[in-house]
Coordinates of C-alpha atoms in Angstrom, one line a residue:
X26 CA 29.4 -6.7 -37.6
X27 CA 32.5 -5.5 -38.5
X28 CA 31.5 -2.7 -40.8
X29 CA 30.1 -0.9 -37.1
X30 CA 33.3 -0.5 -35.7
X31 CA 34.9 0.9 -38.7
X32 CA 32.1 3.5 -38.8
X33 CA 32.3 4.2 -35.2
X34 CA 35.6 4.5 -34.9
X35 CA 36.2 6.7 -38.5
X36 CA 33.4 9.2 -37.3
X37 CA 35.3 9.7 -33.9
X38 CA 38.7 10.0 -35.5
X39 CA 37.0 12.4 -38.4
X40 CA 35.6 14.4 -35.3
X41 CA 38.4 14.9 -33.0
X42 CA 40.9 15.9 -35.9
X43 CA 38.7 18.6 -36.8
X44 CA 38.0 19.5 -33.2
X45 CA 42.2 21.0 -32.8
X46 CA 42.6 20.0 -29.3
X47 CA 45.5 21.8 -26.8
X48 CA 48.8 20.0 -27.4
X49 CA 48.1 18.6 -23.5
X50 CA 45.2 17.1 -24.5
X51 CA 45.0 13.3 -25.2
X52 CA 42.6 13.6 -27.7
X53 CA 45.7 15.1 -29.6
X54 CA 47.3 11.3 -29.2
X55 CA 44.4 9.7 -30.4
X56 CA 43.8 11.6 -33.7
X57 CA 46.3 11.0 -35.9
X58 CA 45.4 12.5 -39.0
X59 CA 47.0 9.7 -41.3
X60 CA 45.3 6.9 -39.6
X61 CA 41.6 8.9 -39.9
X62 CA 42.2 8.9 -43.3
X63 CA 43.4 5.7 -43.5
X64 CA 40.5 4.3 -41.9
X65 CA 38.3 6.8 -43.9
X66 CA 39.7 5.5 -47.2
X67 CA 39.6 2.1 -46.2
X68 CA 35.3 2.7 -45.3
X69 CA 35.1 4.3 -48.4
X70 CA 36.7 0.6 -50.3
X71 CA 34.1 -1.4 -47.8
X72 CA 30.9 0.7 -49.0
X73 CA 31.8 0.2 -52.4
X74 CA 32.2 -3.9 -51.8
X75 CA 29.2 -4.8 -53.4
X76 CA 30.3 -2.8 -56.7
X77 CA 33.9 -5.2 -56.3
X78 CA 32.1 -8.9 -55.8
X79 CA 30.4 -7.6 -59.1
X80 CA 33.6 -7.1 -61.1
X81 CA 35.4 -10.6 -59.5
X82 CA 37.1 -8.7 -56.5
X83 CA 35.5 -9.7 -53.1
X84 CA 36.8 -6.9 -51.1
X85 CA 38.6 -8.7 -47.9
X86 CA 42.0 -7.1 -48.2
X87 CA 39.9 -3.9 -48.1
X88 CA 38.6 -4.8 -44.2
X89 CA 41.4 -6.1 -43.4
X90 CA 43.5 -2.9 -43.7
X91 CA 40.9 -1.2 -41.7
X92 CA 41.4 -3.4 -39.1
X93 CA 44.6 -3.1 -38.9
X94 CA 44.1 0.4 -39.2
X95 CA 42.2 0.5 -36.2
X96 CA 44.2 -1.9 -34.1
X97 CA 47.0 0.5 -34.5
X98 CA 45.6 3.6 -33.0
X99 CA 43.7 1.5 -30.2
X100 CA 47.2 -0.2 -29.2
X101 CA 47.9 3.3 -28.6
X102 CA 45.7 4.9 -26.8
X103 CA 46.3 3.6 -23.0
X104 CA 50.4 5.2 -23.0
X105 CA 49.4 8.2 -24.7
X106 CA 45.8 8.7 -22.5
X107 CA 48.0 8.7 -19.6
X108 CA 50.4 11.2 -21.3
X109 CA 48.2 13.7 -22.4
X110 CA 46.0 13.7 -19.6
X111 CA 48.7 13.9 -16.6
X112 CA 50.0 17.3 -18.0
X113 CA 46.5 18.8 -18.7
X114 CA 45.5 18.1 -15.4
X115 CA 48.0 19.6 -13.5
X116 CA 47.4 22.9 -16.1
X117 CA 43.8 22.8 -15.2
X118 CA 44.6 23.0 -11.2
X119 CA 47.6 25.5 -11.5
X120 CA 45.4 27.4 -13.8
X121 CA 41.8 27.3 -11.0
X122 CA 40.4 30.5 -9.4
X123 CA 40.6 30.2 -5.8
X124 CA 36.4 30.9 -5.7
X125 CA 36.2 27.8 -8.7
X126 CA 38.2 25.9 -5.9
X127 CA 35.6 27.1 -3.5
X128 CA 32.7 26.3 -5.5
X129 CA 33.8 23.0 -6.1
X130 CA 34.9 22.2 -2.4
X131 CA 31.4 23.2 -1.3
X132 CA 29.4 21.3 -3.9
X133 CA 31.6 18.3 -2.9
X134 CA 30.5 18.9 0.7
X135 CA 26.9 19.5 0.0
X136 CA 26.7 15.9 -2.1
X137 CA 28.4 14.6 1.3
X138 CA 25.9 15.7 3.8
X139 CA 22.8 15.3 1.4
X140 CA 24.0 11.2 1.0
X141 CA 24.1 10.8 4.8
X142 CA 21.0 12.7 5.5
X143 CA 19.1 10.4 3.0
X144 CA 21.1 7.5 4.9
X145 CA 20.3 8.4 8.6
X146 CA 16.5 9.1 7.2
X147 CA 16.4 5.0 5.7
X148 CA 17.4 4.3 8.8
X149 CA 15.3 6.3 11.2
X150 CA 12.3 5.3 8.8
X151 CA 13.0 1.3 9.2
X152 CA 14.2 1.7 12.9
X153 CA 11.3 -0.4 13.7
X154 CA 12.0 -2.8 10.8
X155 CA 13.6 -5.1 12.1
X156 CA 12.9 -8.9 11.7
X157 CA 10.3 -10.5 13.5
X158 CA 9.3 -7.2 15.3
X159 CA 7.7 -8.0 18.2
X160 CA 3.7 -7.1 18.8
X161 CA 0.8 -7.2 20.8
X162 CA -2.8 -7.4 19.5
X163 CA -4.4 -4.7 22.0
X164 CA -8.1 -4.3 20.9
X165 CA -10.3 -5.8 18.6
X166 CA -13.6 -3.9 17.0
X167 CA -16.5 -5.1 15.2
X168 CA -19.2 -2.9 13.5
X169 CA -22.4 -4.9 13.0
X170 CA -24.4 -2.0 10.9
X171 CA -22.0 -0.1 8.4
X172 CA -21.5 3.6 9.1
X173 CA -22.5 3.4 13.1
X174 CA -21.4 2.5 16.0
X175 CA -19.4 -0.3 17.3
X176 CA -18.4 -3.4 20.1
X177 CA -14.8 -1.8 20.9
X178 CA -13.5 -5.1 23.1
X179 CA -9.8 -4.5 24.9
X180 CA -10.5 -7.1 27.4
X181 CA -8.0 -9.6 28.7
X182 CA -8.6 -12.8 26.8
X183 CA -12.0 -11.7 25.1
X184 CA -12.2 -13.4 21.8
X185 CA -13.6 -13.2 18.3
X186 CA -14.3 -15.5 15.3
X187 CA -11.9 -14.6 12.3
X188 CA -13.2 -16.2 8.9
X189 CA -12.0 -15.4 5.0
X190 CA -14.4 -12.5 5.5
X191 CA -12.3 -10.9 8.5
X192 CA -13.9 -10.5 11.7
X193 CA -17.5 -12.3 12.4
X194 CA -20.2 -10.1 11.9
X195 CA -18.6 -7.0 11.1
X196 CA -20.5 -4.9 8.7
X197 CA -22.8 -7.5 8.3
X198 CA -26.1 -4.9 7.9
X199 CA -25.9 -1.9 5.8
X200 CA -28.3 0.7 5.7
X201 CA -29.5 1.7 2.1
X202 CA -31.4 4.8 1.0
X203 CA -34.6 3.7 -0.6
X204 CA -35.7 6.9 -3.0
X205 CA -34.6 9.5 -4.9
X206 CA -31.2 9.9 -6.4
X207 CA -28.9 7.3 -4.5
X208 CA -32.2 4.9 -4.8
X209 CA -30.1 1.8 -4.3
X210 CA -27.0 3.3 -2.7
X211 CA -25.5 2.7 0.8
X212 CA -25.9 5.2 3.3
X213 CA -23.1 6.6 5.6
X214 CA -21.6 9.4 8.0
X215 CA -20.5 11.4 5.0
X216 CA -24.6 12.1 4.5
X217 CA -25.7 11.1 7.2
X218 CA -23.5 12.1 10.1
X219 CA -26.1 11.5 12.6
X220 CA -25.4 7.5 12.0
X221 CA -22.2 8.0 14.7
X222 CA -24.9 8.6 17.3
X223 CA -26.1 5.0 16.8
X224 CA -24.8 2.9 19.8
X225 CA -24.7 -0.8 18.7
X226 CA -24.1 -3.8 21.0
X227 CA -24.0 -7.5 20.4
X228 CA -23.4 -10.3 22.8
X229 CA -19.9 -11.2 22.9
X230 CA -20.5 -15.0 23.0
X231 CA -22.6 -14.6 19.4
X232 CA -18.6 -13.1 18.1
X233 CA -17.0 -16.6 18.7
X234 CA -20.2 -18.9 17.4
X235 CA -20.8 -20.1 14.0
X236 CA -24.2 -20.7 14.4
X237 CA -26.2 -19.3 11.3
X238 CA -29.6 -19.9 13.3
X239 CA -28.3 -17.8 16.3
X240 CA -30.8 -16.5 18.5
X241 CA -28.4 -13.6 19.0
X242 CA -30.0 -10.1 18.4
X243 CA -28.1 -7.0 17.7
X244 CA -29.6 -3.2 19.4
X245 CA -29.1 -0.3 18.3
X246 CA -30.3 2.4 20.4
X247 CA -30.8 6.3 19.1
X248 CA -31.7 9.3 21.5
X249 CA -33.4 6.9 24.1
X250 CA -35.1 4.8 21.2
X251 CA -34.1 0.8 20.6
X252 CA -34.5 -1.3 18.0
X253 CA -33.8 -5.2 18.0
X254 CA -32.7 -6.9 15.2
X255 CA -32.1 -10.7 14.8
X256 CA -28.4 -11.6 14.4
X257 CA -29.5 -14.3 11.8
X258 CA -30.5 -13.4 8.6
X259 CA -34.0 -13.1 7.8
X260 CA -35.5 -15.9 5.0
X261 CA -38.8 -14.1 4.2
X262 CA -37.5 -10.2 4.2
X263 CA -37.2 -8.9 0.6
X264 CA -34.1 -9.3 -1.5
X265 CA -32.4 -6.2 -2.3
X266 CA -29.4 -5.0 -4.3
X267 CA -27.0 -2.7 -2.8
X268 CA -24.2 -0.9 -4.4
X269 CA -21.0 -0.2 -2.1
X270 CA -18.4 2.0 -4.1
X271 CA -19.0 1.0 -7.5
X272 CA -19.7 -2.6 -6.3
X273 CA -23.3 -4.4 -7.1
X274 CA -23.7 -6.7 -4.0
X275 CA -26.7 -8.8 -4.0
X276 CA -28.9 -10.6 -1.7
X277 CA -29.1 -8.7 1.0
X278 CA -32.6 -9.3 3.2
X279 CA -34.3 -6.4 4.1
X280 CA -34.9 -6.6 8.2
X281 CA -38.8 -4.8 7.9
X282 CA -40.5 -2.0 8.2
X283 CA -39.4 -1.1 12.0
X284 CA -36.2 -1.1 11.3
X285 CA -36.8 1.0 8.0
X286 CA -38.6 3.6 10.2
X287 CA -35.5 3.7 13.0
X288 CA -33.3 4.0 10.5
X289 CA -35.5 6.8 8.5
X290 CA -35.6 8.7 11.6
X291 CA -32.3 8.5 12.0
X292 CA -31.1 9.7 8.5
X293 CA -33.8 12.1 8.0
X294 CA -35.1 10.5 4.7
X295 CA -36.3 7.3 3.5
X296 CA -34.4 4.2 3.7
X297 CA -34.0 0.5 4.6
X298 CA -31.9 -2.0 6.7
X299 CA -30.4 -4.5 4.9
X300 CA -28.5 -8.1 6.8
X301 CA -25.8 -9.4 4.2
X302 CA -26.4 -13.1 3.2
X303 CA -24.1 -15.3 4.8
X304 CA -24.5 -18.5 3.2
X305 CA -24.4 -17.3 -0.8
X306 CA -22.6 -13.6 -0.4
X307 CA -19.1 -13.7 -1.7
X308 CA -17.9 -10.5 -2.6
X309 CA -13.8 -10.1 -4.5
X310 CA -11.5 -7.8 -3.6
X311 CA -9.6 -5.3 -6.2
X312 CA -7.5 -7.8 -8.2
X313 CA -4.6 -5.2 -8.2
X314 CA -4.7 -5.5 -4.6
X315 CA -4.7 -9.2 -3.9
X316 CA -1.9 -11.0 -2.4
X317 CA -0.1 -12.9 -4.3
X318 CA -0.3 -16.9 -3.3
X319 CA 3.2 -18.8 -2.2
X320 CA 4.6 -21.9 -1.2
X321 CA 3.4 -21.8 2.6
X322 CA 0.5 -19.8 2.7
X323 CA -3.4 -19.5 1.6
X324 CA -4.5 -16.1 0.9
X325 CA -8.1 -15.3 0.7
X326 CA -9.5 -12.4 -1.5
X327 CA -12.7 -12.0 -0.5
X328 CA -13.8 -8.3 0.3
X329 CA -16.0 -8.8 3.5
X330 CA -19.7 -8.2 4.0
X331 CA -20.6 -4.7 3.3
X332 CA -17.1 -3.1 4.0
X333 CA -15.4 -0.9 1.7
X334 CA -13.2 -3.3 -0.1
X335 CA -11.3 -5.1 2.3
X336 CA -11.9 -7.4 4.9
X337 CA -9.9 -5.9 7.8
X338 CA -8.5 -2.3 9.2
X339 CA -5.4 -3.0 11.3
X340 CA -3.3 0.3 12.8
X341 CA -1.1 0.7 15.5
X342 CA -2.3 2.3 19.1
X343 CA 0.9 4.5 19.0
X344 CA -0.7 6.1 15.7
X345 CA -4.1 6.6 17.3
X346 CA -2.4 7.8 20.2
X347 CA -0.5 10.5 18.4
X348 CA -3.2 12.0 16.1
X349 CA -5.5 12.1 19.9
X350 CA -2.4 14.4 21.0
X351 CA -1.8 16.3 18.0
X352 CA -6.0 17.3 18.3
X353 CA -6.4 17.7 22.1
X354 CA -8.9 15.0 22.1
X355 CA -9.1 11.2 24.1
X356 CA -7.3 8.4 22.6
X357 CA -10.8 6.9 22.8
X358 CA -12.0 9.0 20.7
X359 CA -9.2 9.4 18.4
X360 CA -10.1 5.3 17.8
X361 CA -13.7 5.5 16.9
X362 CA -13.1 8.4 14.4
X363 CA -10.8 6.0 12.6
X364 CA -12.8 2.7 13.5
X365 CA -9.9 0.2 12.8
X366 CA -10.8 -3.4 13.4
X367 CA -7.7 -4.7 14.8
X368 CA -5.1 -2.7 16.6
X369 CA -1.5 -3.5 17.9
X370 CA 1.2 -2.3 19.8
X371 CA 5.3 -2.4 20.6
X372 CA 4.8 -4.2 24.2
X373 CA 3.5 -2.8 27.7
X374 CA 5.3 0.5 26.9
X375 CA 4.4 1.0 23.3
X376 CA 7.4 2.4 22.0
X377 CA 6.8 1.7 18.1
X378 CA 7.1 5.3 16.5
X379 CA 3.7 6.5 14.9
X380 CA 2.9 4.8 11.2
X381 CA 5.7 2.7 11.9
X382 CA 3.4 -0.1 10.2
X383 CA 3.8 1.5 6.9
X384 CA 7.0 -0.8 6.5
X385 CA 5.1 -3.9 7.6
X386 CA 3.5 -5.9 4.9
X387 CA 2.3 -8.8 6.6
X388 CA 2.0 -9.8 10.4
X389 CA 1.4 -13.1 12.1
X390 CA -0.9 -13.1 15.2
X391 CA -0.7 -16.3 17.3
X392 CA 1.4 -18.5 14.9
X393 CA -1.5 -19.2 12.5
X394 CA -3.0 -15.8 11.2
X395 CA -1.1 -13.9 8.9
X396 CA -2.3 -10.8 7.8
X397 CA -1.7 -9.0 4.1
X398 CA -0.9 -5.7 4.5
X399 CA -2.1 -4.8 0.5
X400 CA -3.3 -0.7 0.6
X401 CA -2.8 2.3 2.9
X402 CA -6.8 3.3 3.4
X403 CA -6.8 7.1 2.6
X404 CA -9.3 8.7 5.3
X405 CA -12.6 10.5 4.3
X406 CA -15.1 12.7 5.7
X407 CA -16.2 10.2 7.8
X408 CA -13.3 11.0 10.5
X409 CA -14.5 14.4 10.8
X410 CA -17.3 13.4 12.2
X411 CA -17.3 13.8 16.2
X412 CA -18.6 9.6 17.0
X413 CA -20.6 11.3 20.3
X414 CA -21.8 14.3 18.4
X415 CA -23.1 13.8 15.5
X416 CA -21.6 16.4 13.3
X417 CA -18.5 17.8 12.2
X418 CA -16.0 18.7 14.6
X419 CA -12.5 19.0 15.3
X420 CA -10.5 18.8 18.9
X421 CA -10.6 21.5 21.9
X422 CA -7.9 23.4 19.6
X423 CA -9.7 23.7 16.1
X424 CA -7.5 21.1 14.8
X425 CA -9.2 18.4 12.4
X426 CA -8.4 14.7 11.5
X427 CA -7.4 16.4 8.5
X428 CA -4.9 19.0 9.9
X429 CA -3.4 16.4 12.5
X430 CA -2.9 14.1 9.7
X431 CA -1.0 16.3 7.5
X432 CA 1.1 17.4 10.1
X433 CA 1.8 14.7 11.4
X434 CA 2.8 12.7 8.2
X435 CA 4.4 15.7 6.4
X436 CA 8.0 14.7 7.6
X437 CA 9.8 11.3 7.3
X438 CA 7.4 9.2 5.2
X439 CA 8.8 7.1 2.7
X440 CA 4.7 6.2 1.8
X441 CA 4.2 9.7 1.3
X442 CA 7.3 10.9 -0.4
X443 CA 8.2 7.1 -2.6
X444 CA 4.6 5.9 -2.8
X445 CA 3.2 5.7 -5.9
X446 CA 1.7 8.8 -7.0
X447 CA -2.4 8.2 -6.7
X448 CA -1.0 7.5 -2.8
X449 CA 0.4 10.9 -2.6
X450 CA -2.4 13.4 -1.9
X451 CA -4.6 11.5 0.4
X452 CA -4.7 11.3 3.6
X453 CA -3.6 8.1 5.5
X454 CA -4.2 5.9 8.5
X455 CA -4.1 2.4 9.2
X456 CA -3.7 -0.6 6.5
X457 CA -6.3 -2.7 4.2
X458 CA -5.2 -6.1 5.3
X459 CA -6.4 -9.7 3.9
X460 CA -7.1 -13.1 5.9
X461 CA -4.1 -15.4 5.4
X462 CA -3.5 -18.6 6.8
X463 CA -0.9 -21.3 6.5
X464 CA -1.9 -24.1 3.9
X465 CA -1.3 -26.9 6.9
X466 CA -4.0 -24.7 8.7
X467 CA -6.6 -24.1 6.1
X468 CA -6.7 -27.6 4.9
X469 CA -7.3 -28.5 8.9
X470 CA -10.1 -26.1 9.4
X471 CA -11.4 -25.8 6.3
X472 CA -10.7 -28.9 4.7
X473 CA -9.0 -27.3 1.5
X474 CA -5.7 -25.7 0.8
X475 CA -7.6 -22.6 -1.2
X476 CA -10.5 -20.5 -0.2
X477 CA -12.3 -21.1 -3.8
X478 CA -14.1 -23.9 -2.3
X479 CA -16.4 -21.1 -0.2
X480 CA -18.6 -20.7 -3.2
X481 CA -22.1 -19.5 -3.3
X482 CA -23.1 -23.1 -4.4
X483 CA -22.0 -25.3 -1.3
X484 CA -24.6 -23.1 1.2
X485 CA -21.0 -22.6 3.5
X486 CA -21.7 -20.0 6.2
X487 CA -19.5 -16.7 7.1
X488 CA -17.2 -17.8 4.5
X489 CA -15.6 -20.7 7.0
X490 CA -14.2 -20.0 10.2
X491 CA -10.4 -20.5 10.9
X492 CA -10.5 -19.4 14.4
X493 CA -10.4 -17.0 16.8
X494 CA -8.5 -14.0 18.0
X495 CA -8.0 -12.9 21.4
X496 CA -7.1 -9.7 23.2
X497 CA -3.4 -10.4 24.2
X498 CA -2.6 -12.6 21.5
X499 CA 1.1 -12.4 20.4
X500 CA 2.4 -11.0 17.2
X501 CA 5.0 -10.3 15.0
X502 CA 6.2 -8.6 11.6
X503 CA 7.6 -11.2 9.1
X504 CA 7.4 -9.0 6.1
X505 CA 8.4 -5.2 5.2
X506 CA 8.2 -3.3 1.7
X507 CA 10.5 -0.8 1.0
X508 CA 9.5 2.3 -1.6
X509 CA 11.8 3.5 -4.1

């Protein structure tokens, strides 16, 4: 409306000629007093307009002059901005204290180097960022029974069954305390730290079947003691409830009372062995955290058997490598503290710097696997435990998961420094990754272009398998996220 830039432009004018600027100044040019009260006047006749339309007179000529008013001084302003501003400027710098001069020069510098150092860090961060980085799945690790041991596989060409669910068989038995206060509640390392002691192995050739009536059994041996379990879930054991971090799961089949008592002994109190039902378990992932769908690919939000949240763990072997280093202890070692399903590296060499995969949000293994990089997993007591031990332990030199972690991640982390803030005080390694497939691939293996279909009313098993991975399998980057 017209009525805001006579008011804007009166209550500048009103402002500057009461403000009795240097004659140098242009703000001197600007305020002439006869056009402020010009203007002023003519505001004055356009507040009173309504009083005027009531007496016959509609006011226009009133407006008008104020326009003109204004177009006046503003046809002004650029000759006499330049004027007043030239001579003021060279007063200013005649007029400067050699240590103003100083202060200024060294404020200009500091800006100079600080803009560069933020630039050279961008670039050092995303140094491995480029497109279609180039990787190498290395290993591959399943862990049958939550919370203990697992089948660590880095053999040429050995291969597992990947499904919506992530790796077959991983964390498909839980063991659950069965009294007192966590009646109900999954038991782990962080009460139970003994459970690392607990050497697990399956057959390898049960990893790539989809048999649900396997014959497979999984042992689990303790201080000399085994226990066999069938691979298959059990149809007359006990159905039993089990919450996992906040999360009711249901259906699991309690494997009997031998495997109560192995377990028991093991834990030191009373509890039971649960096997997840394969045919009717689906469990969700965080919403927050789910993928978004797109034109090319099918992304499946299901949150695994018994595993925290998320169906997969995927680091990098030059992270594991580094924290092994920065503790004194075996990269072996280093890797079963962590216990990360899938891990990757650079090429033969493995020059990809530590973390590096911080920057990646998704990576393709073998043309037909993509997978979601959707959460940093902030690391817990559990990767204090020593995996051979038993208890809590840090390396040779006193150093902890902990300590090697903050060290190491202390300096040139754009997660750390531009994450959100609930990312900024815990303690990181690895990536919560989902199952993602192209939609020509799911709707060839599973017969579907969306993973909604693997309900718990069509009896499918495992979730539906989309096929395998193998140690060796090529891979590559094609998505980063950048934080601001």
């Amino acid at each position: 409306p017209r009525h805001v830039s006579v008011v804007v432009v009166c209550n500048l004018l009103h402002f500057t000629s009461s403000c009795r600027p240097s004659p140098q100044s242009c703000l001197l040019m600007l305020t002439q007093h006869e056009a402020a009260t010009r203007i002023q006047a003519a505001y004055k006749g356009f507040a009173t307009r309504k009083n005027m339309q009531a007496d016959g007179n509609d006011g226009n000529s009133v407006v008008e002059n104020a326009a003109r008013a204004i177009r006046d001084v503003i046809a002004s302003v650029p000759t006499k901005l330049v004027e007043g501003i030239k001579p003021l400027c060279q007063q200013i710098g005649q007029s400067m204290a050699p240590k103003v001069k100083t202060a200024v020069s060294a404020v200009a510098v500091t800006a100079l180097v600080v803009g560069l150092a933020r630039r050279l860090r961008r670039k050092m961060w995303r140094r491995d960022g480029k497109a279609g980085r180039s990787l190498k799945l290395v290993s591959w690790h399943v862990y049958p029974v939550k919370g203990c041991g697992g089948v660590h596989v880095n053999a040429d060409k050995a291969k597992v069954a990947v499904t919506a669910r992530g790796l077959a068989y991983d964390r498909a038995f839980v063991v659950v305390n069965a009294d007192g206060v966590k009646k109900g509640m999954f038991a782990s390392q962080r009460d139970c730290p003994q459970m690392a002691k607990v050497k697990v192995n399956l057959p390898l050739e049960a990893l790539v079947l989809e048999d649900p009536e396997t014959k497979a059994v999984v042992e689990c041996t303790y201080e000399g003691k085994t226990l066999r379990v069938p691979l298959a879930p059990s149809k007359d054991g006990d159905t039993v409830d089990v919450n996992v971090w906040g999360t009711n799961v249901e259906g699991g089949r309690d494997c009997g009372d031998e495997a109560a008592a192995f377990f028991s002994n093991v834990c030191k109190k009373n509890v039971r062995l649960l096997r997840y039902p394969d045919a009717t378990g689906i469990r969700r992932c965080d919403p927050k955290y789910v993928a978004r769908q797109d034109e090319l690919h099918v992304t499946a939000n299901t949150g695994g058997a018994y595993c925290d949240g998320f169906p997969l763990l995927a680091c990098l072997a030059s992270s594991i490598r580094s924290v092994a280093e920065a503790m004194g202890i075996s990269e072996e070692e280093s890797l079963q503290r962590f216990r990360p399903n899938v891990v990757f590296s650079s090429g033969k060499d493995d020059d990809s710097s530590p973390f590096a995969d911080d920057s990646y949000s998704a990576v393709c293994i073998n043309e037909w696997l993509s997978l979601k990089y959707v959460k940093p997993c902030a690391r817990c007591s559990v990767t204090l435990v020593h995996p051979s031990l038993g208890v809590r332990k840090g390396g040779p030199r006193g150093v902890t998961v902990w300590d090697a972690l903050k060290r190491l991640r202390r300096h040139g982390s754009d997660m750390i420094h531009k994450a959100p803030r609930r990312w900024r005080n815990d303690r990181f390694f690895g990536w919560n990754a989902l199952v993602s497939v192209h939609r020509d691939v799911a709707e060839l293996r599973l017969g579907s272009t969306s993973f909604d279909h693997l309900s718990n009313d069509d009896g499918s098993w495992w979730g539906g398998k989309l096929g395998e991975l193998c140690v060796g399998d090529p891979a590559y980057v094609t998505g980063y996220r950048t934080f601001r």
